Amino acid sequence: MKALIQDTIERCRAAGLRRTKALEELIRTLLENGRPMTLAELATSEHLADQCDKATVFRLLQRLAEHGIIRRLGLHERAAYFTLLVPGKHSDYLICTGCGTIESIKAPCPVHALEDEIREKTGYRNLYHELEFFGVCPKCA
Amino acid sequence: MKALIQDTIERCRAAGLRRTKALEELIRTLLENGRPMTLAELATSEHLADQCDKATVFRLLQRLAEHGIIRRLGLHERAAYFTLLVPGKHSDYLICTGCGTIESIKAPCPVHALEDEIREKTGYRNLYHELEFFGVCPKCA
DNA sequence: GTAATTGCAAATACTTTGCCACGTA
DNA sequence: TACGTGGCAAAGTATTTGCAATTAC
């Protein structure tokens, strides 16, 4: 784990970021938790809370995302997205990270087998999934 | 398409919602666009703009979501989630819609083939994907 | 020394609610 | 008539920015 933290900080350094206490703690917190976290969670987490301001964490996340070291999950707009559920139909999406276009994918979704497996193994109820592909569309490239 | 709109409105009626102009237009707009949309997009879209207030659209979306007729995409919290990208590793997630717990899935991701196919067929660059499973965990059930 | 980074506070943006008027059943 | 629904305006929460002070290199 320590090595992984160091590696990641090295990648930050290589990207031109400075090695600050806030950066180290942010990386450490994310790696130790091993799951996606919100800005609020991060900024109030044990080691970051008294270490730095929420704005600092925000700007760090922003910089790290620019350099591809972290990723902001979801449809990349500040607003929430809603979609109609049509019985018997399921759709996955292809989103351009440049212009934000969202289109449905017609191809059959390859995830159902895994979904069944998860249902059995974990005991989760009312299981469903969301699958999104992100990339830069030909127009934006 | 018209039939689909009517069907959906019928499902709303069956769920106990009243048949109002705003409801009809909202359903129609979502179906005609065939993609996830934001509250702002919906509230300012041609047929809804002069039809009703943004608060109305918001409460409609809320009600429809409660009845399982629409779905709000994303990790179901208002805040954005960030995750570290570790080279060579990819993770999919299992999220409990009850308590909000997020855990990583170890199972190999079944999506890479489709991702390759999309890369070829659409010409999108820098393609990656996000896959999330949602359900009610045993504790919350 | 210089440019990146930080803290604090203020400004935005999106979401959500209160309250009373209105329309559907 | 009764209760779900709608409009308007205000409140709530998350995100983002300005600027002067600080720190890494």
GROMACS .gro file of C-alpha atoms (C1' of nucleotides) in nm:
model
  332
    1MET     CA    1   0.000   0.000   0.000
    2LYS     CA    2   0.274   0.242   0.093
    3ALA     CA    3   0.444   0.170  -0.236
    4LEU     CA    4   0.122   0.238  -0.422
    5ILE     CA    5   0.085   0.570  -0.246
    6GLN     CA    6   0.441   0.663  -0.334
    7ASP     CA    7   0.391   0.554  -0.694
    8THR     CA    8   0.086   0.768  -0.726
    9ILE     CA    9   0.256   1.069  -0.577
   10GLU     CA   10   0.537   1.012  -0.823
   11ARG     CA   11   0.288   1.024  -1.106
   12CYS     CA   12   0.166   1.353  -0.970
   13ARG     CA   13   0.518   1.487  -0.958
   14ALA     CA   14   0.576   1.369  -1.312
   15ALA     CA   15   0.265   1.558  -1.414
   16GLY     CA   16   0.420   1.871  -1.271
   17LEU     CA   17   0.235   1.894  -0.942
   18ARG     CA   18   0.412   1.995  -0.626
   19ARG     CA   19   0.453   1.754  -0.342
   20THR     CA   20   0.241   1.914  -0.073
   21LYS     CA   21   0.103   1.775   0.248
   22ALA     CA   22  -0.250   1.813   0.112
   23LEU     CA   23  -0.166   1.615  -0.199
   24GLU     CA   24  -0.011   1.332  -0.004
   25GLU     CA   25  -0.301   1.305   0.235
   26LEU     CA   26  -0.556   1.321  -0.044
   27ILE     CA   27  -0.390   1.040  -0.236
   28ARG     CA   28  -0.354   0.838   0.081
   29THR     CA   29  -0.715   0.883   0.178
   30LEU     CA   30  -0.843   0.782  -0.163
   31LEU     CA   31  -0.620   0.477  -0.181
   32GLU     CA   32  -0.689   0.360   0.171
   33ASN     CA   33  -1.061   0.383   0.122
   34GLY     CA   34  -1.045   0.215  -0.215
   35ARG     CA   35  -1.378   0.348  -0.332
   36PRO     CA   36  -1.512   0.662  -0.496
   37MET     CA   37  -1.557   0.948  -0.251
   38THR     CA   38  -1.722   1.287  -0.254
   39LEU     CA   39  -1.552   1.619  -0.201
   40ALA     CA   40  -1.732   1.657   0.131
   41GLU     CA   41  -1.620   1.314   0.250
   42LEU     CA   42  -1.264   1.383   0.154
   43ALA     CA   43  -1.250   1.729   0.302
   44THR     CA   44  -1.384   1.610   0.636
   45SER     CA   45  -1.191   1.285   0.651
   46GLU     CA   46  -0.964   1.240   0.950
   47HIS     CA   47  -0.634   1.325   0.790
   48LEU     CA   48  -0.750   1.598   0.558
   49ALA     CA   49  -0.990   1.783   0.786
   50ASP     CA   50  -0.735   1.976   0.989
   51GLN     CA   51  -0.484   1.960   0.710
   52CYS     CA   52  -0.649   2.184   0.456
   53ASP     CA   53  -0.948   2.371   0.332
   54LYS     CA   54  -1.229   2.224   0.126
   55ALA     CA   55  -1.138   2.460  -0.158
   56THR     CA   56  -0.791   2.315  -0.160
   57VAL     CA   57  -0.922   1.962  -0.188
   58PHE     CA   58  -1.153   2.078  -0.463
   59ARG     CA   59  -0.872   2.231  -0.663
   60LEU     CA   60  -0.651   1.933  -0.606
   61LEU     CA   61  -0.919   1.700  -0.738
   62GLN     CA   62  -0.961   1.930  -1.034
   63ARG     CA   63  -0.591   1.926  -1.116
   64LEU     CA   64  -0.559   1.553  -1.067
   65ALA     CA   65  -0.853   1.496  -1.297
   66GLU     CA   66  -0.695   1.714  -1.565
   67HIS     CA   67  -0.386   1.499  -1.550
   68GLY     CA   68  -0.586   1.176  -1.560
   69ILE     CA   69  -0.482   1.066  -1.215
   70ILE     CA   70  -0.831   1.063  -1.077
   71ARG     CA   71  -1.168   1.054  -1.245
   72ARG     CA   72  -1.491   1.223  -1.166
   73LEU     CA   73  -1.764   0.962  -1.202
   74GLY     CA   74  -2.094   1.021  -1.372
   75LEU     CA   75  -2.222   1.213  -1.669
   76HIS     CA   76  -1.981   1.500  -1.620
   77GLU     CA   77  -2.233   1.776  -1.593
   78ARG     CA   78  -2.320   1.945  -1.272
   79ALA     CA   79  -2.684   1.863  -1.313
   80ALA     CA   80  -2.860   1.533  -1.249
   81TYR     CA   81  -2.979   1.328  -1.544
   82PHE     CA   82  -3.314   1.153  -1.566
   83THR     CA   83  -3.420   0.881  -1.803
   84LEU     CA   84  -3.750   0.713  -1.871
   85LEU     CA   85  -3.769   0.344  -1.794
   86VAL     CA   86  -3.952   0.156  -2.063
   87PRO     CA   87  -4.049  -0.196  -1.954
   88GLY     CA   88  -3.845  -0.459  -2.132
   89LYS     CA   89  -3.594  -0.211  -2.262
   90HIS     CA   90  -3.250  -0.134  -2.132
   91SER     CA   91  -3.004   0.115  -2.269
   92ASP     CA   92  -2.638   0.185  -2.227
   93TYR     CA   93  -2.487   0.515  -2.331
   94LEU     CA   94  -2.199   0.664  -2.522
   95ILE     CA   95  -2.102   1.010  -2.406
   96CYS     CA   96  -1.858   1.252  -2.564
   97THR     CA   97  -1.636   1.410  -2.302
   98GLY     CA   98  -1.580   1.699  -2.539
   99CYS     CA   99  -1.926   1.821  -2.639
  100GLY     CA  100  -2.132   1.624  -2.391
  101THR     CA  101  -2.347   1.449  -2.647
  102ILE     CA  102  -2.524   1.145  -2.511
  103GLU     CA  103  -2.639   0.868  -2.741
  104SER     CA  104  -2.795   0.530  -2.675
  105ILE     CA  105  -2.607   0.217  -2.769
  106LYS     CA  106  -2.803  -0.040  -2.964
  107ALA     CA  107  -2.562  -0.329  -2.917
  108PRO     CA  108  -2.683  -0.598  -2.680
  109CYS     CA  109  -2.566  -0.531  -2.328
  110PRO     CA  110  -2.299  -0.781  -2.222
  111VAL     CA  111  -2.356  -0.736  -1.854
  112HIS     CA  112  -2.657  -0.948  -1.774
  113ALA     CA  113  -2.462  -1.262  -1.691
  114LEU     CA  114  -2.250  -1.072  -1.442
  115GLU     CA  115  -2.561  -0.913  -1.301
  116ASP     CA  116  -2.712  -1.255  -1.235
  117GLU     CA  117  -2.391  -1.368  -1.073
  118ILE     CA  118  -2.387  -1.067  -0.844
  119ARG     CA  119  -2.750  -1.118  -0.754
  120GLU     CA  120  -2.673  -1.474  -0.644
  121LYS     CA  121  -2.347  -1.413  -0.468
  122THR     CA  122  -2.427  -1.096  -0.280
  123GLY     CA  123  -2.795  -1.130  -0.206
  124TYR     CA  124  -2.868  -0.782  -0.333
  125ARG     CA  125  -3.231  -0.726  -0.429
  126ASN     CA  126  -3.383  -0.527  -0.715
  127LEU     CA  127  -3.057  -0.530  -0.898
  128TYR     CA  128  -3.006  -0.319  -1.208
  129HIS     CA  129  -2.708  -0.155  -1.369
  130GLU     CA  130  -2.587   0.149  -1.552
  131LEU     CA  131  -2.318   0.128  -1.816
  132GLU     CA  132  -2.168   0.431  -1.982
  133PHE     CA  133  -1.888   0.465  -2.231
  134PHE     CA  134  -1.696   0.791  -2.245
  135GLY     CA  135  -1.467   0.919  -2.514
  136VAL     CA  136  -1.401   1.199  -2.758
  137CYS     CA  137  -1.629   1.191  -3.059
  138PRO     CA  138  -1.494   1.233  -3.413
  139LYS     CA  139  -1.620   1.592  -3.432
  140CYS     CA  140  -1.439   1.693  -3.115
  141ALA     CA  141  -1.117   1.508  -3.197
  142MET     CA  142  -4.422   0.648  -3.062
  143LYS     CA  143  -4.766   0.783  -2.984
  144ALA     CA  144  -4.865   0.447  -2.845
  145LEU     CA  145  -4.556   0.440  -2.629
  146ILE     CA  146  -4.640   0.781  -2.492
  147GLN     CA  147  -4.992   0.670  -2.415
  148ASP     CA  148  -4.868   0.349  -2.253
  149THR     CA  149  -4.637   0.542  -2.029
  150ILE     CA  150  -4.905   0.787  -1.927
  151GLU     CA  151  -5.124   0.489  -1.850
  152ARG     CA  152  -4.856   0.354  -1.621
  153CYS     CA  153  -4.852   0.689  -1.446
  154ARG     CA  154  -5.227   0.678  -1.406
  155ALA     CA  155  -5.203   0.326  -1.268
  156ALA     CA  156  -4.950   0.454  -1.017
  157GLY     CA  157  -5.207   0.703  -0.898
  158LEU     CA  158  -5.081   1.015  -1.071
  159ARG     CA  159  -5.322   1.259  -1.227
  160ARG     CA  160  -5.326   1.317  -1.598
  161THR     CA  161  -5.207   1.674  -1.629
  162LYS     CA  162  -5.072   1.872  -1.920
  163ALA     CA  163  -4.732   1.892  -1.752
  164LEU     CA  164  -4.713   1.517  -1.706
  165GLU     CA  165  -4.802   1.449  -2.068
  166GLU     CA  166  -4.549   1.692  -2.202
  167LEU     CA  167  -4.276   1.567  -1.974
  168ILE     CA  168  -4.328   1.207  -2.081
  169ARG     CA  169  -4.344   1.312  -2.443
  170THR     CA  170  -4.026   1.515  -2.421
  171LEU     CA  171  -3.831   1.235  -2.256
  172LEU     CA  172  -3.953   0.975  -2.503
  173GLU     CA  173  -3.898   1.188  -2.811
  174ASN     CA  174  -3.546   1.272  -2.710
  175GLY     CA  175  -3.467   0.913  -2.617
  176ARG     CA  176  -3.176   1.002  -2.395
  177PRO     CA  177  -3.117   1.107  -2.035
  178MET     CA  178  -3.192   1.474  -1.976
  179THR     CA  179  -3.134   1.722  -1.699
  180LEU     CA  180  -3.398   1.912  -1.510
  181ALA     CA  181  -3.282   2.233  -1.674
  182GLU     CA  182  -3.302   2.084  -2.023
  183LEU     CA  183  -3.648   1.951  -1.958
  184ALA     CA  184  -3.781   2.267  -1.797
  185THR     CA  185  -3.662   2.481  -2.087
  186SER     CA  186  -3.751   2.243  -2.367
  187GLU     CA  187  -3.990   2.375  -2.626
  188HIS     CA  188  -4.309   2.214  -2.505
  189LEU     CA  189  -4.249   2.239  -2.134
  190ALA     CA  190  -4.103   2.588  -2.114
  191ASP     CA  191  -4.425   2.784  -2.138
  192GLN     CA  192  -4.623   2.494  -2.004
  193CYS     CA  193  -4.501   2.486  -1.646
  194ASP     CA  194  -4.254   2.590  -1.383
  195LYS     CA  195  -3.919   2.426  -1.317
  196ALA     CA  196  -4.040   2.333  -0.969
  197THR     CA  197  -4.326   2.146  -1.126
  198VAL     CA  198  -4.097   1.949  -1.352
  199PHE     CA  199  -3.878   1.877  -1.052
  200ARG     CA  200  -4.164   1.741  -0.847
  201LEU     CA  201  -4.294   1.541  -1.139
  202LEU     CA  202  -3.954   1.379  -1.188
  203GLN     CA  203  -3.947   1.308  -0.817
  204ARG     CA  204  -4.285   1.140  -0.820
  205LEU     CA  205  -4.211   0.942  -1.134
  206ALA     CA  206  -3.886   0.819  -0.984
  207GLU     CA  207  -4.066   0.705  -0.669
  208HIS     CA  208  -4.297   0.500  -0.885
  209GLY     CA  209  -4.014   0.353  -1.088
  210ILE     CA  210  -4.121   0.517  -1.411
  211ILE     CA  211  -3.807   0.718  -1.452
  212ARG     CA  212  -3.462   0.682  -1.303
  213ARG     CA  213  -3.212   0.936  -1.186
  214LEU     CA  214  -2.874   0.831  -1.320
  215GLY     CA  215  -2.554   0.835  -1.124
  216LEU     CA  216  -2.444   0.749  -0.775
  217HIS     CA  217  -2.764   0.876  -0.619
  218GLU     CA  218  -2.614   1.138  -0.396
  219ARG     CA  219  -2.616   1.502  -0.479
  220ALA     CA  220  -2.242   1.525  -0.458
  221ALA     CA  221  -1.989   1.427  -0.722
  222TYR     CA  222  -1.775   1.118  -0.667
  223PHE     CA  223  -1.406   1.096  -0.740
  224THR     CA  224  -1.194   0.788  -0.776
  225LEU     CA  225  -0.823   0.733  -0.814
  226LEU     CA  226  -0.712   0.574  -1.140
  227VAL     CA  227  -0.447   0.314  -1.082
  228PRO     CA  228  -0.270   0.215  -1.405
  229GLY     CA  229  -0.367  -0.132  -1.517
  230LYS     CA  230  -0.658  -0.155  -1.281
  231HIS     CA  231  -1.023  -0.109  -1.354
  232SER     CA  232  -1.310  -0.134  -1.115
  233ASP     CA  233  -1.683  -0.164  -1.140
  234TYR     CA  234  -1.907  -0.090  -0.845
  235LEU     CA  235  -2.196  -0.229  -0.649
  236ILE     CA  236  -2.402   0.037  -0.474
  237CYS     CA  237  -2.679  -0.011  -0.222
  238THR     CA  238  -2.970   0.219  -0.298
  239GLY     CA  239  -3.072   0.192   0.065
  240CYS     CA  240  -2.764   0.283   0.266
  241GLY     CA  241  -2.547   0.415  -0.013
  242THR     CA  242  -2.257   0.178   0.047
  243ILE     CA  243  -2.023   0.153  -0.249
  244GLU     CA  244  -1.806  -0.152  -0.295
  245SER     CA  245  -1.571  -0.257  -0.573
  246ILE     CA  246  -1.650  -0.566  -0.775
  247LYS     CA  247  -1.364  -0.807  -0.822
  248ALA     CA  248  -1.518  -1.009  -1.102
  249PRO     CA  249  -1.359  -0.954  -1.439
  250CYS     CA  250  -1.537  -0.682  -1.630
  251PRO     CA  251  -1.734  -0.824  -1.924
  252VAL     CA  252  -1.742  -0.501  -2.119
  253HIS     CA  253  -1.406  -0.480  -2.289
  254ALA     CA  254  -1.515  -0.656  -2.606
  255LEU     CA  255  -1.803  -0.416  -2.649
  256GLU     CA  256  -1.571  -0.127  -2.575
  257ASP     CA  257  -1.341  -0.235  -2.856
  258GLU     CA  258  -1.634  -0.270  -3.090
  259ILE     CA  259  -1.755   0.079  -3.008
  260ARG     CA  260  -1.408   0.221  -3.054
  261GLU     CA  261  -1.395   0.076  -3.404
  262LYS     CA  262  -1.746   0.150  -3.516
  263THR     CA  263  -1.784   0.504  -3.384
  264GLY     CA  264  -1.434   0.643  -3.407
  265TYR     CA  265  -1.445   0.773  -3.052
  266ARG     CA  266  -1.104   0.832  -2.898
  267ASN     CA  267  -0.979   0.775  -2.544
  268LEU     CA  268  -1.263   0.542  -2.474
  269TYR     CA  269  -1.331   0.415  -2.123
  270HIS     CA  270  -1.637   0.305  -1.938
  271GLU     CA  271  -1.814   0.310  -1.606
  272LEU     CA  272  -2.028   0.022  -1.489
  273GLU     CA  273  -2.233   0.034  -1.175
  274PHE     CA  274  -2.475  -0.212  -1.026
  275PHE     CA  275  -2.747  -0.084  -0.796
  276GLY     CA  276  -2.964  -0.279  -0.558
  277VAL     CA  277  -3.073  -0.320  -0.200
  278CYS     CA  278  -2.812  -0.489   0.015
  279PRO     CA  279  -2.906  -0.773   0.253
  280LYS     CA  280  -2.885  -0.543   0.555
  281CYS     CA  281  -3.126  -0.292   0.407
  282ALA     CA  282  -3.369  -0.553   0.276
  283DG     C1'  283   1.332   3.423  -0.639
  284DT     C1'  284   0.940   3.264  -0.885
  285DA     C1'  285   0.546   3.030  -0.982
  286DA     C1'  286   0.238   2.701  -0.793
  287DT     C1'  287  -0.052   2.630  -0.405
  288DT     C1'  288  -0.342   2.751  -0.009
  289DG     C1'  289  -0.701   2.962   0.304
  290DC     C1'  290  -1.080   3.234   0.368
  291DA     C1'  291  -1.472   3.436   0.214
  292DA     C1'  292  -1.780   3.547  -0.135
  293DA     C1'  293  -2.023   3.420  -0.558
  294DT     C1'  294  -2.261   3.059  -0.852
  295DA     C1'  295  -2.529   2.683  -0.976
  296DC     C1'  296  -2.844   2.336  -0.906
  297DT     C1'  297  -3.187   2.147  -0.608
  298DT     C1'  298  -3.551   2.153  -0.286
  299DT     C1'  299  -3.932   2.343  -0.004
  300DG     C1'  300  -4.339   2.658   0.169
  301DC     C1'  301  -4.754   2.832   0.081
  302DC     C1'  302  -5.156   2.924  -0.134
  303DA     C1'  303  -5.417   2.895  -0.578
  304DC     C1'  304  -5.594   2.568  -0.908
  305DG     C1'  305  -5.762   2.158  -1.160
  306DT     C1'  306  -5.862   1.663  -1.179
  307DA     C1'  307  -6.129   1.284  -1.029
  308DT     C1'  308  -6.587   1.860  -0.273
  309DA     C1'  309  -6.133   1.685  -0.168
  310DC     C1'  310  -5.693   1.608  -0.251
  311DG     C1'  311  -5.327   1.586  -0.574
  312DT     C1'  312  -5.086   1.936  -0.851
  313DG     C1'  313  -4.900   2.389  -1.005
  314DG     C1'  314  -4.674   2.858  -0.975
  315DC     C1'  315  -4.382   3.174  -0.755
  316DA     C1'  316  -4.045   3.294  -0.455
  317DA     C1'  317  -3.732   3.184  -0.102
  318DA     C1'  318  -3.415   2.859   0.127
  319DG     C1'  319  -3.076   2.489   0.117
  320DT     C1'  320  -2.668   2.251  -0.037
  321DA     C1'  321  -2.275   2.167  -0.344
  322DT     C1'  322  -1.954   2.376  -0.636
  323DT     C1'  323  -1.653   2.725  -0.799
  324DT     C1'  324  -1.383   3.159  -0.797
  325DG     C1'  325  -1.099   3.602  -0.630
  326DC     C1'  326  -0.726   3.751  -0.398
  327DA     C1'  327  -0.365   3.799  -0.082
  328DA     C1'  328  -0.050   3.508   0.186
  329DT     C1'  329   0.231   3.108   0.181
  330DT     C1'  330   0.522   2.730   0.023
  331DA     C1'  331   0.768   2.410  -0.286
  332DC     C1'  332   1.129   2.393  -0.605
   0.00000   0.00000   0.00000
